[in-house]
Coordinates of C-alpha atoms in Angstrom, one line a residue:
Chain G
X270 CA -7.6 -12.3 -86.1
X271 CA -6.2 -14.5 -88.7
X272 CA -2.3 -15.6 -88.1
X273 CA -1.4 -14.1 -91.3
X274 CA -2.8 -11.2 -90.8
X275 CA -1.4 -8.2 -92.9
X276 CA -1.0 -5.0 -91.4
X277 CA -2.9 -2.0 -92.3
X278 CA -2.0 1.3 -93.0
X279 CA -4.1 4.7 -93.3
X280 CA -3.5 8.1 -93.7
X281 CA -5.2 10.8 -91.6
X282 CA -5.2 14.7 -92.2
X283 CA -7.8 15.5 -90.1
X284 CA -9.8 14.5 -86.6
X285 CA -12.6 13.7 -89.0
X286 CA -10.7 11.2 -91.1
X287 CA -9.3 9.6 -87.7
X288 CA -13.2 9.2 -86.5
X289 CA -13.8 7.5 -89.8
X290 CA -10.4 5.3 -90.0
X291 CA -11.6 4.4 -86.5
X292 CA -14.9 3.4 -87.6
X293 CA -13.6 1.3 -90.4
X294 CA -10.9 -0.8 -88.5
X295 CA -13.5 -1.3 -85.5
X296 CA -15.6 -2.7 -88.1
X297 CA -13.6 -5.1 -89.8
X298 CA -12.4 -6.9 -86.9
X299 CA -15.1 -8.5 -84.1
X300 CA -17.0 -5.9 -81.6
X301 CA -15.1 -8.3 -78.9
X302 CA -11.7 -8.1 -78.6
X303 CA -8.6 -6.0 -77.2
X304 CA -6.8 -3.3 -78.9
X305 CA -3.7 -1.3 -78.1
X306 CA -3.8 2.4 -79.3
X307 CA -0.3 3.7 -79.1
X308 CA 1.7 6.7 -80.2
X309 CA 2.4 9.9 -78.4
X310 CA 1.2 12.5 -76.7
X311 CA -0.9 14.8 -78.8
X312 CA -1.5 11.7 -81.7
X313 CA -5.1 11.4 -81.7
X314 CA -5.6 8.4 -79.4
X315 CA -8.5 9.6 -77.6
X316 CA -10.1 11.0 -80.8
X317 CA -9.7 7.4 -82.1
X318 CA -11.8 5.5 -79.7
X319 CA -14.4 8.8 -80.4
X320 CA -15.0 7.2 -83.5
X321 CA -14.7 3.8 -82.2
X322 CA -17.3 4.6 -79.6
X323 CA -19.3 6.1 -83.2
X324 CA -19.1 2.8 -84.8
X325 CA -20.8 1.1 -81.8
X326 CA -23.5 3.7 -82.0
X327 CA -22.6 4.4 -78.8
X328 CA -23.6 8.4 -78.1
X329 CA -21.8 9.1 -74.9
X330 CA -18.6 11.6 -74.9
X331 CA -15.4 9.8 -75.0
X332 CA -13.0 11.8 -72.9
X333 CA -9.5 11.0 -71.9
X334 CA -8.9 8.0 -69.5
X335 CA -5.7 9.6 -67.7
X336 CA -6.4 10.6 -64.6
X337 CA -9.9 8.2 -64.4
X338 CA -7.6 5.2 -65.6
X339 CA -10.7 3.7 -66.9
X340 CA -13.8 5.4 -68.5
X341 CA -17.2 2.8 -69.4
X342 CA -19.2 3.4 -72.4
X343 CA -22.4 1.8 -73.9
X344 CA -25.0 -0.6 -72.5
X345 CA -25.1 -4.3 -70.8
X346 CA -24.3 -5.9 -74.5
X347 CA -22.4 -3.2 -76.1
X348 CA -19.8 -1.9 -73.9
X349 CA -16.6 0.0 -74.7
X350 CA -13.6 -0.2 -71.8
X351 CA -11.5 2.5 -72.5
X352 CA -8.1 2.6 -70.2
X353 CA -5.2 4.4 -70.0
X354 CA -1.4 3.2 -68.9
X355 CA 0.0 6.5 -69.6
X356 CA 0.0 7.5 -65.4
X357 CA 1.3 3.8 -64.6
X358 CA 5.2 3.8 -63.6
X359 CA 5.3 0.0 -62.7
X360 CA 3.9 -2.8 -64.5
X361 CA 2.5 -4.3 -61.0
X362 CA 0.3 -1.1 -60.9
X363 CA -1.3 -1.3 -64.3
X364 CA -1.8 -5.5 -63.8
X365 CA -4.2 -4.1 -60.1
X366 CA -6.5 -2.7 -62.4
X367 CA -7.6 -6.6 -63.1
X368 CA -7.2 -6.1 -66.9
X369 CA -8.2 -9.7 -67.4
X370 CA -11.9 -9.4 -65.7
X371 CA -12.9 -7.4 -68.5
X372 CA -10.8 -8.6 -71.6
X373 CA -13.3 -11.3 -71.8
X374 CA -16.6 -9.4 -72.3
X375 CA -16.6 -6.6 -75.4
X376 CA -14.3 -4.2 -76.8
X377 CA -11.3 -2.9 -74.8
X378 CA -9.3 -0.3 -76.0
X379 CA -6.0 0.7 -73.8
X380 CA -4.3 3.7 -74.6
X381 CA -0.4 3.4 -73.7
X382 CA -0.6 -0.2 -74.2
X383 CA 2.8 -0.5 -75.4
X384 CA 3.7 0.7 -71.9
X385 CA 3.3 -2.8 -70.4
X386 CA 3.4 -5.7 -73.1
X387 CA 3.3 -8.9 -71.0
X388 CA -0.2 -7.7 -69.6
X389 CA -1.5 -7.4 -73.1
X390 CA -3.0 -11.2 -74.4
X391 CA -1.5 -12.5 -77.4
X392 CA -4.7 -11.6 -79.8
X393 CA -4.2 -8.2 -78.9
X394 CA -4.5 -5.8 -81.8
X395 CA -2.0 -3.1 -82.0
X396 CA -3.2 0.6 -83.3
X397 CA -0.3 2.8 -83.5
X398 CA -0.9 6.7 -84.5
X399 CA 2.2 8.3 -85.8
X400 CA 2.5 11.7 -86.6
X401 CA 4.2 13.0 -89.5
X402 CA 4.4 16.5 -90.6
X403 CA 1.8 19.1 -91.4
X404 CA -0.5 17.3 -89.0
X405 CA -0.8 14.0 -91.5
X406 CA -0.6 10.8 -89.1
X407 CA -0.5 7.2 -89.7
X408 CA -2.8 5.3 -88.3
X409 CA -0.9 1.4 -88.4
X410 CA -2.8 -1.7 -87.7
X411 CA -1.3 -4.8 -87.1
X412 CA -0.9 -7.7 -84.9
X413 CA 2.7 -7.7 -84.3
X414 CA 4.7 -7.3 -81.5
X415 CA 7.8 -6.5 -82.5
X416 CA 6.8 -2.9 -84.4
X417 CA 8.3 -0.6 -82.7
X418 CA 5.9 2.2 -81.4
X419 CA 7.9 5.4 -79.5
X420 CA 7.0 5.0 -75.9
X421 CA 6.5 7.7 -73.2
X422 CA 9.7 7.1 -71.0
Chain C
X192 CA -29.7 10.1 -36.9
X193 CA -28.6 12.3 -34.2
X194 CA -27.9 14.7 -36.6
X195 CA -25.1 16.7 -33.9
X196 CA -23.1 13.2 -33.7
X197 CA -20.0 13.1 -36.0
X198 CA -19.7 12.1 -39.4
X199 CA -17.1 9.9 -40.6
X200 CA -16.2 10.2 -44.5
X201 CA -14.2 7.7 -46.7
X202 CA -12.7 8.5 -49.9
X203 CA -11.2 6.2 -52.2
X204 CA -12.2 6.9 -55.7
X205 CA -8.8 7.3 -57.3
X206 CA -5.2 8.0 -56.1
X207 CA -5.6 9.1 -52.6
X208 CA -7.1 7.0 -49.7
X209 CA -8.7 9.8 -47.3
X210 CA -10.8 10.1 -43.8
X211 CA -12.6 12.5 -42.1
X212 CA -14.8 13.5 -39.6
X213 CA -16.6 16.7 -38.9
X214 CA -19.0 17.4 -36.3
X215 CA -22.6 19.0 -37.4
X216 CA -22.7 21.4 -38.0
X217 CA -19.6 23.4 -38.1
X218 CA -16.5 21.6 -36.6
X219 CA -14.3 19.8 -38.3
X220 CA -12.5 17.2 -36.4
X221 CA -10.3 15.8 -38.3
X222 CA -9.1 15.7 -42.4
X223 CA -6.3 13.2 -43.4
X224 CA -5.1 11.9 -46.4
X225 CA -2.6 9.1 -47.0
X226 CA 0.2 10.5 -48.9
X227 CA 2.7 8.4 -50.8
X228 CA 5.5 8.6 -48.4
X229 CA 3.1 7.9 -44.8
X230 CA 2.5 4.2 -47.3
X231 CA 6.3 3.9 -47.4
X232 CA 6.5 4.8 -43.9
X233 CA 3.5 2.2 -42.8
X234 CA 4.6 -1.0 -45.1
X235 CA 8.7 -0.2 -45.9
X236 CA 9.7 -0.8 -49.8
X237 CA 8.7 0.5 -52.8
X238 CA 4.7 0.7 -53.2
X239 CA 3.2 1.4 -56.2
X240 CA 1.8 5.0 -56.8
X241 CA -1.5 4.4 -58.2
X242 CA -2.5 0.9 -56.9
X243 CA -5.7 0.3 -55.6
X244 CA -4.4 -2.2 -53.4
X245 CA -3.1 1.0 -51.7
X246 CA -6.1 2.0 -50.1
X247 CA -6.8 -1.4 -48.8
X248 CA -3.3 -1.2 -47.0
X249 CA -3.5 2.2 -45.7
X250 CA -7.7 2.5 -44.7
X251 CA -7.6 0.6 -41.2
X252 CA -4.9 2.3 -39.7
X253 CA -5.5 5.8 -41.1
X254 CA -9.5 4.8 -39.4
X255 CA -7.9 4.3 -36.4
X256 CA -5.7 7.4 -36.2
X257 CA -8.7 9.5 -37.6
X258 CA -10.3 8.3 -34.2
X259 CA -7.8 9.2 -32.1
X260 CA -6.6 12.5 -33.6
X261 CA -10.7 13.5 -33.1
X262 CA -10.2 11.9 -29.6
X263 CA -13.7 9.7 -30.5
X264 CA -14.4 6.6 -29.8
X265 CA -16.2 4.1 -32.5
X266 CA -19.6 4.0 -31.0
X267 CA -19.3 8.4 -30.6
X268 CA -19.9 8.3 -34.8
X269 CA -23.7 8.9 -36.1
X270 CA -23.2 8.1 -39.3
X271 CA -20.6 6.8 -42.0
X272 CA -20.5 7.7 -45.8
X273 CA -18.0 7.4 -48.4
X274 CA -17.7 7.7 -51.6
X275 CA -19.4 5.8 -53.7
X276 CA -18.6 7.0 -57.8
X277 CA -17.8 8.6 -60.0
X278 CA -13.9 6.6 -60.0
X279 CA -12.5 3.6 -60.6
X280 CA -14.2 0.4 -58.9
X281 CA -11.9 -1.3 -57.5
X282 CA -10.4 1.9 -55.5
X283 CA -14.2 2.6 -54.6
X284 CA -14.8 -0.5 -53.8
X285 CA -12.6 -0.5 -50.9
X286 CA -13.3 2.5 -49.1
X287 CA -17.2 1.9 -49.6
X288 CA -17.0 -1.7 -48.2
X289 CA -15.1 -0.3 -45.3
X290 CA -17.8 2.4 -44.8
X291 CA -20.7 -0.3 -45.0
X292 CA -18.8 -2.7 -42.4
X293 CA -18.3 0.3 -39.7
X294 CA -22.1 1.2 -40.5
X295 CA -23.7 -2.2 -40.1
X296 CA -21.1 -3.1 -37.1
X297 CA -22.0 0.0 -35.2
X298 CA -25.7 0.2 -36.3
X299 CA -25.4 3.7 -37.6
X300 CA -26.6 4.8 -40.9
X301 CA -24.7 4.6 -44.3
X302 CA -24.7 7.1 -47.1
X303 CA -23.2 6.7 -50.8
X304 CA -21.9 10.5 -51.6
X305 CA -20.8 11.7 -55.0
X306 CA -17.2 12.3 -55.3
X307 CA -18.3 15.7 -57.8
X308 CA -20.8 16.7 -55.4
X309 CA -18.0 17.1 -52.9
X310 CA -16.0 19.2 -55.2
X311 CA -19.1 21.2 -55.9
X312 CA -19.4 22.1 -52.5
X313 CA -16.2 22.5 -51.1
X314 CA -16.0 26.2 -51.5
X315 CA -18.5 26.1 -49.2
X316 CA -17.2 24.0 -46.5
X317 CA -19.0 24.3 -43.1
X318 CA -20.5 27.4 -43.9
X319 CA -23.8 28.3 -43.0
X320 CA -25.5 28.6 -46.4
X321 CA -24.7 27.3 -50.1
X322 CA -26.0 30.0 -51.9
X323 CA -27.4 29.9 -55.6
X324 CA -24.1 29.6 -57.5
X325 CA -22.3 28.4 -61.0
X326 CA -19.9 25.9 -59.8
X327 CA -16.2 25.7 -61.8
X328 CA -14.4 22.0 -61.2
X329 CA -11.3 21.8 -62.6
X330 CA -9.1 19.2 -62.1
X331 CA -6.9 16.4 -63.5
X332 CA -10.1 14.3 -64.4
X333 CA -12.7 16.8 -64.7
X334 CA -13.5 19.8 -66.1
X335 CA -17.4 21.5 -66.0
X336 CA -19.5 24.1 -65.2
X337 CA -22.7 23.2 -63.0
X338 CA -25.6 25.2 -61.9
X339 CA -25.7 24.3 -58.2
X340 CA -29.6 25.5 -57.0
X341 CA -28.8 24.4 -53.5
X342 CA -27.3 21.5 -51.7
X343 CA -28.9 18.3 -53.9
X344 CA -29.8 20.6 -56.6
X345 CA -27.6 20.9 -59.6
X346 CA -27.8 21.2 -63.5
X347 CA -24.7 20.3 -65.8
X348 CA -24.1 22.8 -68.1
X349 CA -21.1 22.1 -69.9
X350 CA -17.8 19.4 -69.5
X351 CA -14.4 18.8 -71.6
X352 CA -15.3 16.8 -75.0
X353 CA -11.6 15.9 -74.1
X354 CA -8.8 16.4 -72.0
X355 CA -9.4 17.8 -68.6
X356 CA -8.0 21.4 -67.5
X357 CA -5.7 19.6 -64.9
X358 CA -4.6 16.7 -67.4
X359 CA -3.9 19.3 -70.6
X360 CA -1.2 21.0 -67.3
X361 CA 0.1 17.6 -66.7
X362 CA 1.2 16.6 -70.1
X363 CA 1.9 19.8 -71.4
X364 CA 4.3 20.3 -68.4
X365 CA 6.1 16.5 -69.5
X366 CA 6.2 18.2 -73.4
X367 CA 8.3 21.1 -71.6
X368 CA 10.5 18.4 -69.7
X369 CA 9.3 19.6 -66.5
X370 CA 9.6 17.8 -63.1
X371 CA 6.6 16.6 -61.4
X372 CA 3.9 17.8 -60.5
X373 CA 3.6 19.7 -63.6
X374 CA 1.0 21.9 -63.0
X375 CA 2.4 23.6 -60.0
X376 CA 5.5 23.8 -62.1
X377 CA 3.9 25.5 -65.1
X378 CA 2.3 28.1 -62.3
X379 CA 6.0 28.9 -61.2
X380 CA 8.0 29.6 -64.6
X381 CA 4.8 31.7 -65.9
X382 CA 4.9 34.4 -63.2
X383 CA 8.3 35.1 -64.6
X384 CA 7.3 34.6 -68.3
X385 CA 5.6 36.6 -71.1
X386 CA 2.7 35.3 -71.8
X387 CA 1.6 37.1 -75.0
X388 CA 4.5 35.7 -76.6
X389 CA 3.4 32.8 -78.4
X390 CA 0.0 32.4 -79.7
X391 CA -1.7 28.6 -78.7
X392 CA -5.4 28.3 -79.6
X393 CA -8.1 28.9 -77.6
X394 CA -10.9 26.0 -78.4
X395 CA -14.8 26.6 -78.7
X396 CA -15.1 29.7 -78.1
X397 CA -17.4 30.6 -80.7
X398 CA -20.6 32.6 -79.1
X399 CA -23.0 30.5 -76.7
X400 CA -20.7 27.4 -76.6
X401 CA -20.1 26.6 -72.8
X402 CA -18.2 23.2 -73.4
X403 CA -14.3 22.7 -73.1
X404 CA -11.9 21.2 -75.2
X405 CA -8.4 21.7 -74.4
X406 CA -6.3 18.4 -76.5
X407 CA -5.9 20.6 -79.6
X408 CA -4.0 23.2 -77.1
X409 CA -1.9 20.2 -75.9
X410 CA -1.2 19.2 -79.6
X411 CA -0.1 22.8 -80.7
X412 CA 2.6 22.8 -78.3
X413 CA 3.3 19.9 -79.4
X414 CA 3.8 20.7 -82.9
X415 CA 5.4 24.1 -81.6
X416 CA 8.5 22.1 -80.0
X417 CA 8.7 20.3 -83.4
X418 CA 9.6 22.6 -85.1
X419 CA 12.2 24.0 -83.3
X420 CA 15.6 23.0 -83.7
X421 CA 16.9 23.6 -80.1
X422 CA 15.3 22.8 -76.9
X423 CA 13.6 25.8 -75.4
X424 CA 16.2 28.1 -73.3
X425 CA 14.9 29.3 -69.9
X426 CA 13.8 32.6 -70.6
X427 CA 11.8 30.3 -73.5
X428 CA 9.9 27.9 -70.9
X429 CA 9.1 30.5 -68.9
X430 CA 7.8 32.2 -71.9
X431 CA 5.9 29.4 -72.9
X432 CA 4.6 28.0 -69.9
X433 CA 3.1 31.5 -69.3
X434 CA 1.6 31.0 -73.0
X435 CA 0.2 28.0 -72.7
X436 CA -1.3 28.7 -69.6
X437 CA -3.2 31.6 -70.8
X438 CA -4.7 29.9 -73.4
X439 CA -6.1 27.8 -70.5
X440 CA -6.9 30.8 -68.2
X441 CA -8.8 32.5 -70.7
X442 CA -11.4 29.8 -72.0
X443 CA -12.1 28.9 -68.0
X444 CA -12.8 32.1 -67.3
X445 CA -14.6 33.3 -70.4
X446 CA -16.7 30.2 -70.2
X447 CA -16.9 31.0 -66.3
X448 CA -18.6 34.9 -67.5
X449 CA -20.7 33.0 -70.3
X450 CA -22.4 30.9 -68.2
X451 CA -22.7 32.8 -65.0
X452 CA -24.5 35.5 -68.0
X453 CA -26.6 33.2 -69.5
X454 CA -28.0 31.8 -66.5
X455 CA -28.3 34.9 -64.3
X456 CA -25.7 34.1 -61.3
X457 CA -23.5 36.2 -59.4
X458 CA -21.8 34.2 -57.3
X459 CA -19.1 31.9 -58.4
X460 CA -17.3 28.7 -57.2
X461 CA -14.1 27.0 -58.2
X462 CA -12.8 23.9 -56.6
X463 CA -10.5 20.7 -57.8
X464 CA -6.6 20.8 -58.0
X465 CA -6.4 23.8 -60.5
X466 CA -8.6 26.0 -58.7
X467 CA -4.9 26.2 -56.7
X468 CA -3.4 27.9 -60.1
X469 CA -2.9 31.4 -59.3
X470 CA -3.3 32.7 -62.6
X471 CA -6.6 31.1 -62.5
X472 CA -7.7 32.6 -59.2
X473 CA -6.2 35.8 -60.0
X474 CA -8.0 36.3 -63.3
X475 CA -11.5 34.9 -61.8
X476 CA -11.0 37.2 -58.9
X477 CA -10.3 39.7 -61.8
X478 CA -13.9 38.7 -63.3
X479 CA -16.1 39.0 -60.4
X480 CA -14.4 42.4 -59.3
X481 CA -15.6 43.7 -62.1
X482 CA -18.9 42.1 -62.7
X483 CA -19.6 42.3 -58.7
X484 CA -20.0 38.8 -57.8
X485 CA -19.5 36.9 -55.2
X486 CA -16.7 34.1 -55.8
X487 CA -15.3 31.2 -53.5
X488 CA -12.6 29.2 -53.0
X489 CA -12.1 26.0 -51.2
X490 CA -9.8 26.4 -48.2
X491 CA -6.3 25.0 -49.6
X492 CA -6.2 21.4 -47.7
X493 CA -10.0 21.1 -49.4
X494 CA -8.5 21.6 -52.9
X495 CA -6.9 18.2 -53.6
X496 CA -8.8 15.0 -53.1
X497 CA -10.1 14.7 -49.8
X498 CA -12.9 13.5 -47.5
X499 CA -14.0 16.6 -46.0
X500 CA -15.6 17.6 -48.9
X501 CA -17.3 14.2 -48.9
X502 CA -18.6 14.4 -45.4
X503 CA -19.9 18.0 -45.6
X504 CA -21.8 16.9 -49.1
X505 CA -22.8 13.6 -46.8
X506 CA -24.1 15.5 -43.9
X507 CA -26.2 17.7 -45.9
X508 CA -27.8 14.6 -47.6
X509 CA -28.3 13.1 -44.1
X510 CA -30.1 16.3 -42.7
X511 CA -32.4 15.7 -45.8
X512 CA -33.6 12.2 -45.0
X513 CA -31.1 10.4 -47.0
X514 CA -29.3 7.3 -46.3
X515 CA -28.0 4.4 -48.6
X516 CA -28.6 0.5 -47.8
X517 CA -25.5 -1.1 -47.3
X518 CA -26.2 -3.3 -50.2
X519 CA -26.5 -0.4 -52.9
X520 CA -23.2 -0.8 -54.8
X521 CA -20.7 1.1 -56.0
X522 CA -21.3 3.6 -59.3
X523 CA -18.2 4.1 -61.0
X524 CA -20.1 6.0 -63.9
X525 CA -21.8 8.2 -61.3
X526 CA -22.2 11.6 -63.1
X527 CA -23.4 14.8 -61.4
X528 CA -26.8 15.2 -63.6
X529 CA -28.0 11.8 -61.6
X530 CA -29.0 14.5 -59.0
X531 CA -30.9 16.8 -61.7

């Protein structure tokens, strides 16, 4: 990601919009890489990396990470790491998964991510899903640490 | 094998580091699981809840005590197995390790054992016979219906395109502002609630669909809390936890009647963490009344995570033939249909 990267903002109404929004932004930036899907519970998180998962024509069901912590997708070359902070009280738990063995090999999506900054590398792109009313959410995409993204206490 | 030597099971796939031993075919020796508080006990200070470094800590000396609450020596065990998937690697990876290095020290056999499949067959536990049966698991990571033939034989016939059963409890129960562990809290405050009052959508239920989906519940109450401009009063949780539950009730057991229809079965059996719900039980007990089928529940210690479940599923693999090199790895993918 360039360092003057501009953040992105879309508009979602339905679960259908948030697979495509998903698709789009997965395709614009590289297939590698490490991205932060935040926003609370009930946002669409796990309905994002559905069409994440789409984009990489990968045909498995994406289900929620939370109680798994970590749920694998795809093939040798085209794998999806899905995980999930939201369970995590302490940062020292989340940093045993050994984030850092797979941040080097394809996409990694972590859900919560906010949760625990510091274990998140600095090129990490941050998705956040905000929900407005009449079930409209934004779906943010930026770079930036400093956005602030409610957080689940 | 001398198939009448005990069995000792290791399970480590996600929170809770377990061993047990049972004695073929009936007995079982010993079932422990290392809670939370027997770590702070063990090690002093503040230990992380979820941390796979956990079950490395805890493994050797819960081995040890496992021996001498079954009053066994090392060399009395035929046979090791332990978990081997579906779960998160580096959790498996200890407990599967450890099995391996009793196994190859001891010179017994070593047997990789699906984590589901114990589930599956924990209603079950030492009886005589695993009859023919449609198989409910429902818990905080998994939610499907499975067409269990016999012991080794099983067909998937639907999962959650989402959230599990267990999971949609858990976070609903945080929504409500409810003290942990939220499931058995939701359970509580719905005996004394109404739960016709509020309406919560029930997902998929359109005719022949056997699949689950329960994040669009989880959303609605969402939404539902929203809009309100005061915090629910207690008449209100109670109220809506009774709501919310029976929109989850209803699907699992409609879906339970589907399938056991559709593929002919009349026996039933429910196992992982909500099959402790009582509304659940009560309404599938309900269901089998009054189609006149069989239905099973796993003893209560059986319910949660636990390597009982993984020793019986072991042993009957063992009686078949089976055993695992001790340089087959770990499958954290592992999904039930591998057995089909």
């Amino acid at each position: 990601m360039p360092p003057d990267f501009i953040p992105s903002i879309f508009y979602s109404s339905s679960v259908e919009e948030t697979l495509a929004i998903a698709s789009k932004i997965v395709k614009s930036i590289a297939a590698r890489g490490i991205i932060s899907l935040e926003g609370p519970l009930g946002a669409g998180k796990t309905h994002f990396v559905k069409g994440v998962a789409r984009a990489l024509e990968i045909d498995e069901e994406v289900t929620s990470p939370t109680f798994t912590l970590l749920q694998i997708y795809g093939s040798e070359n085209n794998r999806l790491y899905h995980f999930d902070f939201y369970r995590f009280h302490e940062e020292c738990e989340a940093a045993d998964l050994g984030l850092e063995d797979y941040f080097a090999k394809n996409l990694t999506i972590i859900e919560w991510g906010d949760k625990f900054p510091s274990l998140l590398p600095p090129e990490t792109i941050r998705v956040i899903i905000t929900p407005l009313e009449n079930g409209v959410r934004t779906i943010t995409l930026t770079s930036e640490k400093k956005i602030y993204a409610p957080s689940c206490s | 094998m001398n198939f009448y030597r005990p069995i000792l099971a290791i399970e480590s796939s996600c929170d809770e580091t377990a061993i047990a031993i049972i004695r073929p075919p009936f007995e079982l020796l010993v079932n422990l699981v290392a809670s939370q508080s027997q770590v702070h006990a063990c090690f002093g200070g503040v230990v992380p809840e979820v941390a796979s470094r956990n079950h490395l800590l805890v493994i050797d000396p819960l081995f040890h005590r496992a021996l001498a609450e079954a009053k066994l020596r090392p060399s009395d065990l035929g046979a090791v197995v332990a978990t081997a998937g579906p779960g998160l690697a580096p959790a498996l990876l200890v407990g599967a390790s450890y099995a391996k290095g009793i196994a190859l020290g001891l010179g017994i056999p070593y047997l990789a054992v699906n984590h589901l499949e114990g589930h599956l067959l924990s209603p079950f536990f030492l009886k005589k016979e695993i009859p023919k049966h449609l198989s409910l698991l429902v818990s905080g990571g998994h939610t499907q219906l499975t067409k269990v033939n016999k012991a080794g034989s099983y067909y998937l016939l639907s999962r959650t395109h989402d959230d599990a059963a267990g999971e949609a409890f858990d976070k609903v129960a945080k929504l409500l502002g409810l003290p942990y562990p939220g499931g058995v809290e939701i359970d509580r405050l719905a005996q004394s609630g109404n739960p016709k009052r509020y309406s919560f959508p029930r997902a998929l239920m359109e005719k022949g669909n056997l699949n689950f989906s329960f994040s669009g519940l989880k959303t609605s109450v969402r939404y539902f809390l929203e809009q309100r401009e005061m915090l629910p009063d207690s008449s209100e949780l109670a109220d809506l936890a009774a709501s919310f539950q029976q929109a989850i009730v209803e699907v699992l057991v409609e879906k339970t009647r589907r399938a056991a229809q559709i593929e002919g079965l009349s026996c039933v059996g429910v196992s992982g963490g909500v099959a402790a719900n009582s509304a659940l039980r009560n309404s599938l007990i309900a269901l089998c009344r009054e189609c006149q089928w069989e239905i099973h529940f796993p003893q209560p210690e059986l319910i949660g995570d636990n390597a009982a479940m993984i020793a019986y599923a072991g042993m009957h693999r063992l009686i078949a033939g089976e055993q695992s090199s001790v340089t087959s790895e770990i499958v954290p993918q592992w999904q039930i249909h591998s057995h089909c």
